[in-house]
Amino acid sequence: MKWYYMANSTLVYDIRDSRYLNITGRCTLRCQFCPKHNGSKQVHEYQLALDHQPTAEEFIPLLGNVNAFDEYVFCGYGEPTLNLNTLITVAKEIKLRGGQVRINTDGLGNLFHRRNILPELAPWVDSLSISLNADNETAYLLHCKPKLKGSYDNVKAFIRLAVDTIDSVQVSAIEGLDGVDIEACRAWVERSGAEFKHRSLGVVG
């Protein structure tokens, strides 16, 4: 595993055969199961807290050889779609070099930007991994503590739109959260046309 940093910020890190791009520390959620809200700045051995909002110009020299990685994953210490211009610029560069792009997202990009951002992502993104986290709004509010009103309905709407826009859409929920019916999550996700990913509480990355 390798990591690359500028100043005191880890921008790029490798897990297995994927290169991860840590493009923002900002987030629309305050998930109580996230290391960030449990006093940790670390995923695996990487310290991911950022001291600034990075630009595309910082990431492009760190992409390396696209043939060396199965995919590039926009996932780090925050919600990637909150640094949308950087995300799109870097994703475009990866695709033009022949690489694969995945975004790990909380599905609130449309709500945050007040428009449908999926058509902007579609030319440069091969797959989305969206965190649903709960089968009902009460549990979602309890565990994810969203900053934006209407977040639960909006993440579900984002998933339905994503299935019609992005080639591969995977939606996850976490077993072990109080009040969450993991099988109800699976059923909803599969009805939406997405692939379900069963996650376990406490397992990150």
mmCIF file of the C-alpha atoms, coordinates in Angstrom:
data_MODEL
# 
_entry.id   MODEL 
# 
loop_
_atom_site.group_PDB 
_atom_site.id 
_atom_site.type_symbol 
_atom_site.label_atom_id 
_atom_site.label_alt_id 
_atom_site.label_comp_id 
_atom_site.label_asym_id 
_atom_site.label_entity_id 
_atom_site.label_seq_id 
_atom_site.pdbx_PDB_ins_code 
_atom_site.Cartn_x 
_atom_site.Cartn_y 
_atom_site.Cartn_z 
_atom_site.occupancy 
_atom_site.B_iso_or_equiv 
_atom_site.pdbx_formal_charge 
_atom_site.auth_seq_id 
_atom_site.auth_comp_id 
_atom_site.auth_asym_id 
_atom_site.auth_atom_id 
_atom_site.pdbx_PDB_model_num 
ATOM 1   C CA . MET A 1 1   ? 0.000   0.000  0.000   1.00 0.00 ? 1   MET A CA 1 
ATOM 2   C CA . LYS A 1 2   ? 1.142   3.501  -0.788  1.00 0.00 ? 2   LYS A CA 1 
ATOM 3   C CA . TRP A 1 3   ? -0.051  6.968  -0.004  1.00 0.00 ? 3   TRP A CA 1 
ATOM 4   C CA . TYR A 1 4   ? 0.702   10.419 -1.349  1.00 0.00 ? 4   TYR A CA 1 
ATOM 5   C CA . TYR A 1 5   ? 0.310   13.724 0.402   1.00 0.00 ? 5   TYR A CA 1 
ATOM 6   C CA . MET A 1 6   ? 0.781   17.442 -0.024  1.00 0.00 ? 6   MET A CA 1 
ATOM 7   C CA . ALA A 1 7   ? 1.450   19.570 3.038   1.00 0.00 ? 7   ALA A CA 1 
ATOM 8   C CA . ASN A 1 8   ? -0.271  17.596 5.835   1.00 0.00 ? 8   ASN A CA 1 
ATOM 9   C CA . SER A 1 9   ? -3.046  16.113 3.692   1.00 0.00 ? 9   SER A CA 1 
ATOM 10  C CA . THR A 1 10  ? -3.284  12.558 2.353   1.00 0.00 ? 10  THR A CA 1 
ATOM 11  C CA . LEU A 1 11  ? -4.778  13.014 -1.104  1.00 0.00 ? 11  LEU A CA 1 
ATOM 12  C CA . VAL A 1 12  ? -4.289  9.616  -2.735  1.00 0.00 ? 12  VAL A CA 1 
ATOM 13  C CA . TYR A 1 13  ? -4.029  6.181  -1.139  1.00 0.00 ? 13  TYR A CA 1 
ATOM 14  C CA . ASP A 1 14  ? -4.107  2.587  -2.361  1.00 0.00 ? 14  ASP A CA 1 
ATOM 15  C CA . ILE A 1 15  ? -6.156  -0.319 -1.008  1.00 0.00 ? 15  ILE A CA 1 
ATOM 16  C CA . ARG A 1 16  ? -5.774  -3.662 -2.746  1.00 0.00 ? 16  ARG A CA 1 
ATOM 17  C CA . ASP A 1 17  ? -5.786  -2.913 -6.502  1.00 0.00 ? 17  ASP A CA 1 
ATOM 18  C CA . SER A 1 18  ? -7.648  0.397  -6.360  1.00 0.00 ? 18  SER A CA 1 
ATOM 19  C CA . ARG A 1 19  ? -6.409  3.958  -5.997  1.00 0.00 ? 19  ARG A CA 1 
ATOM 20  C CA . TYR A 1 20  ? -8.544  6.123  -3.731  1.00 0.00 ? 20  TYR A CA 1 
ATOM 21  C CA . LEU A 1 21  ? -8.893  9.886  -4.179  1.00 0.00 ? 21  LEU A CA 1 
ATOM 22  C CA . ASN A 1 22  ? -9.596  11.904 -1.035  1.00 0.00 ? 22  ASN A CA 1 
ATOM 23  C CA . ILE A 1 23  ? -11.028 15.091 -2.551  1.00 0.00 ? 23  ILE A CA 1 
ATOM 24  C CA . THR A 1 24  ? -12.876 16.719 0.351   1.00 0.00 ? 24  THR A CA 1 
ATOM 25  C CA . GLY A 1 25  ? -13.284 16.667 4.100   1.00 0.00 ? 25  GLY A CA 1 
ATOM 26  C CA . ARG A 1 26  ? -16.774 18.133 3.909   1.00 0.00 ? 26  ARG A CA 1 
ATOM 27  C CA . CYS A 1 27  ? -19.899 16.004 4.238   1.00 0.00 ? 27  CYS A CA 1 
ATOM 28  C CA . THR A 1 28  ? -23.685 16.320 4.214   1.00 0.00 ? 28  THR A CA 1 
ATOM 29  C CA . LEU A 1 29  ? -24.032 13.682 6.938   1.00 0.00 ? 29  LEU A CA 1 
ATOM 30  C CA . ARG A 1 30  ? -22.708 13.204 10.472  1.00 0.00 ? 30  ARG A CA 1 
ATOM 31  C CA . CYS A 1 31  ? -22.958 9.423  10.603  1.00 0.00 ? 31  CYS A CA 1 
ATOM 32  C CA . GLN A 1 32  ? -22.471 8.134  14.129  1.00 0.00 ? 32  GLN A CA 1 
ATOM 33  C CA . PHE A 1 33  ? -20.743 4.989  12.820  1.00 0.00 ? 33  PHE A CA 1 
ATOM 34  C CA . CYS A 1 34  ? -18.194 6.956  10.744  1.00 0.00 ? 34  CYS A CA 1 
ATOM 35  C CA . PRO A 1 35  ? -14.615 7.065  12.105  1.00 0.00 ? 35  PRO A CA 1 
ATOM 36  C CA . LYS A 1 36  ? -14.691 10.824 11.527  1.00 0.00 ? 36  LYS A CA 1 
ATOM 37  C CA . HIS A 1 37  ? -17.325 11.229 14.232  1.00 0.00 ? 37  HIS A CA 1 
ATOM 38  C CA . ASN A 1 38  ? -15.680 8.810  16.616  1.00 0.00 ? 38  ASN A CA 1 
ATOM 39  C CA . GLY A 1 39  ? -12.444 10.724 17.084  1.00 0.00 ? 39  GLY A CA 1 
ATOM 40  C CA . SER A 1 40  ? -10.491 9.004  14.293  1.00 0.00 ? 40  SER A CA 1 
ATOM 41  C CA . LYS A 1 41  ? -8.883  10.545 11.226  1.00 0.00 ? 41  LYS A CA 1 
ATOM 42  C CA . GLN A 1 42  ? -7.759  7.175  9.968   1.00 0.00 ? 42  GLN A CA 1 
ATOM 43  C CA . VAL A 1 43  ? -8.922  4.525  7.468   1.00 0.00 ? 43  VAL A CA 1 
ATOM 44  C CA . HIS A 1 44  ? -6.619  1.495  7.404   1.00 0.00 ? 44  HIS A CA 1 
ATOM 45  C CA . GLU A 1 45  ? -3.213  3.097  8.088   1.00 0.00 ? 45  GLU A CA 1 
ATOM 46  C CA . TYR A 1 46  ? -4.033  6.346  6.286   1.00 0.00 ? 46  TYR A CA 1 
ATOM 47  C CA . GLN A 1 47  ? -4.620  9.670  8.001   1.00 0.00 ? 47  GLN A CA 1 
ATOM 48  C CA . LEU A 1 48  ? -7.299  11.309 5.852   1.00 0.00 ? 48  LEU A CA 1 
ATOM 49  C CA . ALA A 1 49  ? -8.100  14.654 7.485   1.00 0.00 ? 49  ALA A CA 1 
ATOM 50  C CA . LEU A 1 50  ? -7.535  17.443 4.945   1.00 0.00 ? 50  LEU A CA 1 
ATOM 51  C CA . ASP A 1 51  ? -6.193  20.901 5.685   1.00 0.00 ? 51  ASP A CA 1 
ATOM 52  C CA . HIS A 1 52  ? -7.727  22.410 2.529   1.00 0.00 ? 52  HIS A CA 1 
ATOM 53  C CA . GLN A 1 53  ? -10.194 21.714 -0.291  1.00 0.00 ? 53  GLN A CA 1 
ATOM 54  C CA . PRO A 1 54  ? -7.957  20.138 -2.964  1.00 0.00 ? 54  PRO A CA 1 
ATOM 55  C CA . THR A 1 55  ? -8.005  21.074 -6.646  1.00 0.00 ? 55  THR A CA 1 
ATOM 56  C CA . ALA A 1 56  ? -7.820  18.896 -9.733  1.00 0.00 ? 56  ALA A CA 1 
ATOM 57  C CA . GLU A 1 57  ? -4.320  20.202 -10.401 1.00 0.00 ? 57  GLU A CA 1 
ATOM 58  C CA . GLU A 1 58  ? -3.151  18.543 -7.191  1.00 0.00 ? 58  GLU A CA 1 
ATOM 59  C CA . PHE A 1 59  ? -4.597  15.150 -8.090  1.00 0.00 ? 59  PHE A CA 1 
ATOM 60  C CA . ILE A 1 60  ? -3.745  14.719 -11.753 1.00 0.00 ? 60  ILE A CA 1 
ATOM 61  C CA . PRO A 1 61  ? 0.038   14.309 -11.163 1.00 0.00 ? 61  PRO A CA 1 
ATOM 62  C CA . LEU A 1 62  ? -0.782  11.614 -8.585  1.00 0.00 ? 62  LEU A CA 1 
ATOM 63  C CA . LEU A 1 63  ? -2.941  9.397  -10.820 1.00 0.00 ? 63  LEU A CA 1 
ATOM 64  C CA . GLY A 1 64  ? -0.069  7.197  -11.920 1.00 0.00 ? 64  GLY A CA 1 
ATOM 65  C CA . ASN A 1 65  ? -0.418  4.454  -14.531 1.00 0.00 ? 65  ASN A CA 1 
ATOM 66  C CA . VAL A 1 66  ? -4.117  3.664  -15.013 1.00 0.00 ? 66  VAL A CA 1 
ATOM 67  C CA . ASN A 1 67  ? -3.215  0.139  -16.137 1.00 0.00 ? 67  ASN A CA 1 
ATOM 68  C CA . ALA A 1 68  ? -1.865  -0.578 -12.665 1.00 0.00 ? 68  ALA A CA 1 
ATOM 69  C CA . PHE A 1 69  ? -5.277  -0.207 -10.992 1.00 0.00 ? 69  PHE A CA 1 
ATOM 70  C CA . ASP A 1 70  ? -8.626  -1.932 -11.324 1.00 0.00 ? 70  ASP A CA 1 
ATOM 71  C CA . GLU A 1 71  ? -10.345 1.379  -10.669 1.00 0.00 ? 71  GLU A CA 1 
ATOM 72  C CA . TYR A 1 72  ? -10.019 4.846  -9.204  1.00 0.00 ? 72  TYR A CA 1 
ATOM 73  C CA . VAL A 1 73  ? -12.387 5.460  -6.309  1.00 0.00 ? 73  VAL A CA 1 
ATOM 74  C CA . PHE A 1 74  ? -13.517 8.889  -5.161  1.00 0.00 ? 74  PHE A CA 1 
ATOM 75  C CA . CYS A 1 75  ? -13.837 8.129  -1.464  1.00 0.00 ? 75  CYS A CA 1 
ATOM 76  C CA . GLY A 1 76  ? -12.076 9.586  1.541   1.00 0.00 ? 76  GLY A CA 1 
ATOM 77  C CA . TYR A 1 77  ? -12.831 11.726 4.549   1.00 0.00 ? 77  TYR A CA 1 
ATOM 78  C CA . GLY A 1 78  ? -15.891 13.465 3.097   1.00 0.00 ? 78  GLY A CA 1 
ATOM 79  C CA . GLU A 1 79  ? -18.606 13.380 0.417   1.00 0.00 ? 79  GLU A CA 1 
ATOM 80  C CA . PRO A 1 80  ? -16.916 13.562 -3.018  1.00 0.00 ? 80  PRO A CA 1 
ATOM 81  C CA . THR A 1 81  ? -19.780 15.344 -4.809  1.00 0.00 ? 81  THR A CA 1 
ATOM 82  C CA . LEU A 1 82  ? -19.290 18.388 -2.559  1.00 0.00 ? 82  LEU A CA 1 
ATOM 83  C CA . ASN A 1 83  ? -16.083 19.097 -4.491  1.00 0.00 ? 83  ASN A CA 1 
ATOM 84  C CA . LEU A 1 84  ? -17.852 18.565 -7.802  1.00 0.00 ? 84  LEU A CA 1 
ATOM 85  C CA . ASN A 1 85  ? -15.597 20.501 -10.185 1.00 0.00 ? 85  ASN A CA 1 
ATOM 86  C CA . THR A 1 86  ? -12.515 18.677 -8.954  1.00 0.00 ? 86  THR A CA 1 
ATOM 87  C CA . LEU A 1 87  ? -14.330 15.342 -9.149  1.00 0.00 ? 87  LEU A CA 1 
ATOM 88  C CA . ILE A 1 88  ? -15.459 15.823 -12.743 1.00 0.00 ? 88  ILE A CA 1 
ATOM 89  C CA . THR A 1 89  ? -12.118 17.205 -13.964 1.00 0.00 ? 89  THR A CA 1 
ATOM 90  C CA . VAL A 1 90  ? -10.114 14.356 -12.433 1.00 0.00 ? 90  VAL A CA 1 
ATOM 91  C CA . ALA A 1 91  ? -12.618 11.675 -13.474 1.00 0.00 ? 91  ALA A CA 1 
ATOM 92  C CA . LYS A 1 92  ? -12.481 12.944 -17.055 1.00 0.00 ? 92  LYS A CA 1 
ATOM 93  C CA . GLU A 1 93  ? -8.688  12.714 -17.041 1.00 0.00 ? 93  GLU A CA 1 
ATOM 94  C CA . ILE A 1 94  ? -8.841  9.143  -15.740 1.00 0.00 ? 94  ILE A CA 1 
ATOM 95  C CA . LYS A 1 95  ? -11.350 8.101  -18.400 1.00 0.00 ? 95  LYS A CA 1 
ATOM 96  C CA . LEU A 1 96  ? -9.353  9.751  -21.173 1.00 0.00 ? 96  LEU A CA 1 
ATOM 97  C CA . ARG A 1 97  ? -6.380  7.665  -20.058 1.00 0.00 ? 97  ARG A CA 1 
ATOM 98  C CA . GLY A 1 98  ? -8.484  4.485  -20.194 1.00 0.00 ? 98  GLY A CA 1 
ATOM 99  C CA . GLY A 1 99  ? -9.118  4.023  -16.479 1.00 0.00 ? 99  GLY A CA 1 
ATOM 100 C CA . GLN A 1 100 ? -12.233 3.009  -14.538 1.00 0.00 ? 100 GLN A CA 1 
ATOM 101 C CA . VAL A 1 101 ? -13.973 5.441  -12.158 1.00 0.00 ? 101 VAL A CA 1 
ATOM 102 C CA . ARG A 1 102 ? -16.182 4.744  -9.155  1.00 0.00 ? 102 ARG A CA 1 
ATOM 103 C CA . ILE A 1 103 ? -17.712 7.242  -6.742  1.00 0.00 ? 103 ILE A CA 1 
ATOM 104 C CA . ASN A 1 104 ? -18.631 6.313  -3.182  1.00 0.00 ? 104 ASN A CA 1 
ATOM 105 C CA . THR A 1 105 ? -21.397 8.733  -2.251  1.00 0.00 ? 105 THR A CA 1 
ATOM 106 C CA . ASP A 1 106 ? -24.126 9.408  0.288   1.00 0.00 ? 106 ASP A CA 1 
ATOM 107 C CA . GLY A 1 107 ? -26.490 10.162 -2.591  1.00 0.00 ? 107 GLY A CA 1 
ATOM 108 C CA . LEU A 1 108 ? -27.196 13.733 -1.548  1.00 0.00 ? 108 LEU A CA 1 
ATOM 109 C CA . GLY A 1 109 ? -25.349 15.506 -4.358  1.00 0.00 ? 109 GLY A CA 1 
ATOM 110 C CA . ASN A 1 110 ? -28.554 16.555 -6.088  1.00 0.00 ? 110 ASN A CA 1 
ATOM 111 C CA . LEU A 1 111 ? -30.020 17.951 -2.883  1.00 0.00 ? 111 LEU A CA 1 
ATOM 112 C CA . PHE A 1 112 ? -26.825 19.837 -2.046  1.00 0.00 ? 112 PHE A CA 1 
ATOM 113 C CA . HIS A 1 113 ? -26.341 21.346 -5.522  1.00 0.00 ? 113 HIS A CA 1 
ATOM 114 C CA . ARG A 1 114 ? -30.079 21.893 -6.096  1.00 0.00 ? 114 ARG A CA 1 
ATOM 115 C CA . ARG A 1 115 ? -29.948 20.222 -9.507  1.00 0.00 ? 115 ARG A CA 1 
ATOM 116 C CA . ASN A 1 116 ? -29.543 16.774 -11.017 1.00 0.00 ? 116 ASN A CA 1 
ATOM 117 C CA . ILE A 1 117 ? -25.771 16.274 -11.236 1.00 0.00 ? 117 ILE A CA 1 
ATOM 118 C CA . LEU A 1 118 ? -25.979 12.737 -12.645 1.00 0.00 ? 118 LEU A CA 1 
ATOM 119 C CA . PRO A 1 119 ? -25.876 13.817 -16.326 1.00 0.00 ? 119 PRO A CA 1 
ATOM 120 C CA . GLU A 1 120 ? -22.660 15.714 -15.514 1.00 0.00 ? 120 GLU A CA 1 
ATOM 121 C CA . LEU A 1 121 ? -21.139 12.592 -13.966 1.00 0.00 ? 121 LEU A CA 1 
ATOM 122 C CA . ALA A 1 122 ? -22.359 10.005 -16.459 1.00 0.00 ? 122 ALA A CA 1 
ATOM 123 C CA . PRO A 1 123 ? -19.744 10.539 -19.235 1.00 0.00 ? 123 PRO A CA 1 
ATOM 124 C CA . TRP A 1 124 ? -16.858 10.053 -16.787 1.00 0.00 ? 124 TRP A CA 1 
ATOM 125 C CA . VAL A 1 125 ? -18.161 7.642  -14.137 1.00 0.00 ? 125 VAL A CA 1 
ATOM 126 C CA . ASP A 1 126 ? -18.477 3.872  -14.559 1.00 0.00 ? 126 ASP A CA 1 
ATOM 127 C CA . SER A 1 127 ? -20.068 3.039  -11.241 1.00 0.00 ? 127 SER A CA 1 
ATOM 128 C CA . LEU A 1 128 ? -21.640 4.504  -8.123  1.00 0.00 ? 128 LEU A CA 1 
ATOM 129 C CA . SER A 1 129 ? -21.659 3.063  -4.623  1.00 0.00 ? 129 SER A CA 1 
ATOM 130 C CA . ILE A 1 130 ? -24.464 4.802  -2.729  1.00 0.00 ? 130 ILE A CA 1 
ATOM 131 C CA . SER A 1 131 ? -25.006 4.581  1.028   1.00 0.00 ? 131 SER A CA 1 
ATOM 132 C CA . LEU A 1 132 ? -28.690 4.093  1.848   1.00 0.00 ? 132 LEU A CA 1 
ATOM 133 C CA . ASN A 1 133 ? -27.927 2.930  5.396   1.00 0.00 ? 133 ASN A CA 1 
ATOM 134 C CA . ALA A 1 134 ? -31.532 2.492  6.584   1.00 0.00 ? 134 ALA A CA 1 
ATOM 135 C CA . ASP A 1 135 ? -34.884 1.179  5.429   1.00 0.00 ? 135 ASP A CA 1 
ATOM 136 C CA . ASN A 1 136 ? -36.810 3.963  7.173   1.00 0.00 ? 136 ASN A CA 1 
ATOM 137 C CA . GLU A 1 137 ? -36.399 7.677  7.801   1.00 0.00 ? 137 GLU A CA 1 
ATOM 138 C CA . THR A 1 138 ? -36.442 7.419  11.601  1.00 0.00 ? 138 THR A CA 1 
ATOM 139 C CA . ALA A 1 139 ? -33.400 5.146  11.651  1.00 0.00 ? 139 ALA A CA 1 
ATOM 140 C CA . TYR A 1 140 ? -31.683 7.214  8.954   1.00 0.00 ? 140 TYR A CA 1 
ATOM 141 C CA . LEU A 1 141 ? -32.078 10.405 10.981  1.00 0.00 ? 141 LEU A CA 1 
ATOM 142 C CA . LEU A 1 142 ? -30.868 8.656  14.126  1.00 0.00 ? 142 LEU A CA 1 
ATOM 143 C CA . HIS A 1 143 ? -27.729 7.151  12.663  1.00 0.00 ? 143 HIS A CA 1 
ATOM 144 C CA . CYS A 1 144 ? -26.785 9.520  9.807   1.00 0.00 ? 144 CYS A CA 1 
ATOM 145 C CA . LYS A 1 145 ? -27.836 12.889 11.285  1.00 0.00 ? 145 LYS A CA 1 
ATOM 146 C CA . PRO A 1 146 ? -28.156 14.685 7.921   1.00 0.00 ? 146 PRO A CA 1 
ATOM 147 C CA . LYS A 1 147 ? -27.514 18.412 7.712   1.00 0.00 ? 147 LYS A CA 1 
ATOM 148 C CA . LEU A 1 148 ? -30.062 18.953 4.920   1.00 0.00 ? 148 LEU A CA 1 
ATOM 149 C CA . LYS A 1 149 ? -33.833 18.675 5.271   1.00 0.00 ? 149 LYS A CA 1 
ATOM 150 C CA . GLY A 1 150 ? -35.435 15.893 3.259   1.00 0.00 ? 150 GLY A CA 1 
ATOM 151 C CA . SER A 1 151 ? -32.232 13.881 2.969   1.00 0.00 ? 151 SER A CA 1 
ATOM 152 C CA . TYR A 1 152 ? -33.773 10.409 3.255   1.00 0.00 ? 152 TYR A CA 1 
ATOM 153 C CA . ASP A 1 153 ? -36.321 10.958 0.503   1.00 0.00 ? 153 ASP A CA 1 
ATOM 154 C CA . ASN A 1 154 ? -33.630 12.578 -1.624  1.00 0.00 ? 154 ASN A CA 1 
ATOM 155 C CA . VAL A 1 155 ? -31.137 9.731  -1.365  1.00 0.00 ? 155 VAL A CA 1 
ATOM 156 C CA . LYS A 1 156 ? -33.854 7.311  -2.487  1.00 0.00 ? 156 LYS A CA 1 
ATOM 157 C CA . ALA A 1 157 ? -34.754 9.607  -5.389  1.00 0.00 ? 157 ALA A CA 1 
ATOM 158 C CA . PHE A 1 158 ? -31.054 9.834  -6.305  1.00 0.00 ? 158 PHE A CA 1 
ATOM 159 C CA . ILE A 1 159 ? -30.799 6.042  -6.411  1.00 0.00 ? 159 ILE A CA 1 
ATOM 160 C CA . ARG A 1 160 ? -33.768 5.752  -8.758  1.00 0.00 ? 160 ARG A CA 1 
ATOM 161 C CA . LEU A 1 161 ? -32.299 8.387  -11.076 1.00 0.00 ? 161 LEU A CA 1 
ATOM 162 C CA . ALA A 1 162 ? -28.826 6.848  -10.920 1.00 0.00 ? 162 ALA A CA 1 
ATOM 163 C CA . VAL A 1 163 ? -30.062 3.469  -12.121 1.00 0.00 ? 163 VAL A CA 1 
ATOM 164 C CA . ASP A 1 164 ? -31.244 5.136  -15.330 1.00 0.00 ? 164 ASP A CA 1 
ATOM 165 C CA . THR A 1 165 ? -28.067 7.206  -15.771 1.00 0.00 ? 165 THR A CA 1 
ATOM 166 C CA . ILE A 1 166 ? -24.958 5.314  -14.587 1.00 0.00 ? 166 ILE A CA 1 
ATOM 167 C CA . ASP A 1 167 ? -23.916 1.892  -15.918 1.00 0.00 ? 167 ASP A CA 1 
ATOM 168 C CA . SER A 1 168 ? -23.387 0.235  -12.528 1.00 0.00 ? 168 SER A CA 1 
ATOM 169 C CA . VAL A 1 169 ? -25.129 1.270  -9.297  1.00 0.00 ? 169 VAL A CA 1 
ATOM 170 C CA . GLN A 1 170 ? -24.509 -0.478 -5.984  1.00 0.00 ? 170 GLN A CA 1 
ATOM 171 C CA . VAL A 1 171 ? -26.432 0.534  -2.855  1.00 0.00 ? 171 VAL A CA 1 
ATOM 172 C CA . SER A 1 172 ? -25.312 -0.391 0.641   1.00 0.00 ? 172 SER A CA 1 
ATOM 173 C CA . ALA A 1 173 ? -26.819 -0.715 4.098   1.00 0.00 ? 173 ALA A CA 1 
ATOM 174 C CA . ILE A 1 174 ? -25.153 -1.667 7.357   1.00 0.00 ? 174 ILE A CA 1 
ATOM 175 C CA . GLU A 1 175 ? -26.207 -4.603 9.472   1.00 0.00 ? 175 GLU A CA 1 
ATOM 176 C CA . GLY A 1 176 ? -25.931 -3.884 13.189  1.00 0.00 ? 176 GLY A CA 1 
ATOM 177 C CA . LEU A 1 177 ? -27.558 -0.445 13.330  1.00 0.00 ? 177 LEU A CA 1 
ATOM 178 C CA . ASP A 1 178 ? -30.493 -0.231 15.735  1.00 0.00 ? 178 ASP A CA 1 
ATOM 179 C CA . GLY A 1 179 ? -33.849 0.009  14.001  1.00 0.00 ? 179 GLY A CA 1 
ATOM 180 C CA . VAL A 1 180 ? -32.521 -1.017 10.575  1.00 0.00 ? 180 VAL A CA 1 
ATOM 181 C CA . ASP A 1 181 ? -34.041 -4.016 8.793   1.00 0.00 ? 181 ASP A CA 1 
ATOM 182 C CA . ILE A 1 182 ? -31.260 -5.120 6.466   1.00 0.00 ? 182 ILE A CA 1 
ATOM 183 C CA . GLU A 1 183 ? -33.538 -7.382 4.423   1.00 0.00 ? 183 GLU A CA 1 
ATOM 184 C CA . ALA A 1 184 ? -36.019 -4.539 3.904   1.00 0.00 ? 184 ALA A CA 1 
ATOM 185 C CA . CYS A 1 185 ? -33.116 -2.465 2.606   1.00 0.00 ? 185 CYS A CA 1 
ATOM 186 C CA . ARG A 1 186 ? -32.145 -5.268 0.238   1.00 0.00 ? 186 ARG A CA 1 
ATOM 187 C CA . ALA A 1 187 ? -35.693 -5.612 -1.063  1.00 0.00 ? 187 ALA A CA 1 
ATOM 188 C CA . TRP A 1 188 ? -36.067 -1.883 -1.739  1.00 0.00 ? 188 TRP A CA 1 
ATOM 189 C CA . VAL A 1 189 ? -32.693 -1.653 -3.475  1.00 0.00 ? 189 VAL A CA 1 
ATOM 190 C CA . GLU A 1 190 ? -33.385 -4.617 -5.715  1.00 0.00 ? 190 GLU A CA 1 
ATOM 191 C CA . ARG A 1 191 ? -36.808 -3.244 -6.636  1.00 0.00 ? 191 ARG A CA 1 
ATOM 192 C CA . SER A 1 192 ? -35.118 0.002  -7.630  1.00 0.00 ? 192 SER A CA 1 
ATOM 193 C CA . GLY A 1 193 ? -32.936 -1.877 -10.114 1.00 0.00 ? 193 GLY A CA 1 
ATOM 194 C CA . ALA A 1 194 ? -29.644 -1.442 -8.235  1.00 0.00 ? 194 ALA A CA 1 
ATOM 195 C CA . GLU A 1 195 ? -27.303 -4.067 -6.776  1.00 0.00 ? 195 GLU A CA 1 
ATOM 196 C CA . PHE A 1 196 ? -27.416 -4.439 -2.990  1.00 0.00 ? 196 PHE A CA 1 
ATOM 197 C CA . LYS A 1 197 ? -24.246 -4.460 -0.885  1.00 0.00 ? 197 LYS A CA 1 
ATOM 198 C CA . HIS A 1 198 ? -24.533 -5.870 2.636   1.00 0.00 ? 198 HIS A CA 1 
ATOM 199 C CA . ARG A 1 199 ? -22.083 -4.124 4.953   1.00 0.00 ? 199 ARG A CA 1 
ATOM 200 C CA . SER A 1 200 ? -21.237 -4.903 8.579   1.00 0.00 ? 200 SER A CA 1 
ATOM 201 C CA . LEU A 1 201 ? -20.963 -2.345 11.354  1.00 0.00 ? 201 LEU A CA 1 
ATOM 202 C CA . GLY A 1 202 ? -17.364 -1.420 12.149  1.00 0.00 ? 202 GLY A CA 1 
ATOM 203 C CA . VAL A 1 203 ? -15.859 -2.633 8.857   1.00 0.00 ? 203 VAL A CA 1 
ATOM 204 C CA . VAL A 1 204 ? -14.423 0.266  6.847   1.00 0.00 ? 204 VAL A CA 1 
ATOM 205 C CA . GLY A 1 205 ? -12.729 0.166  3.451   1.00 0.00 ? 205 GLY A CA 1 
# 
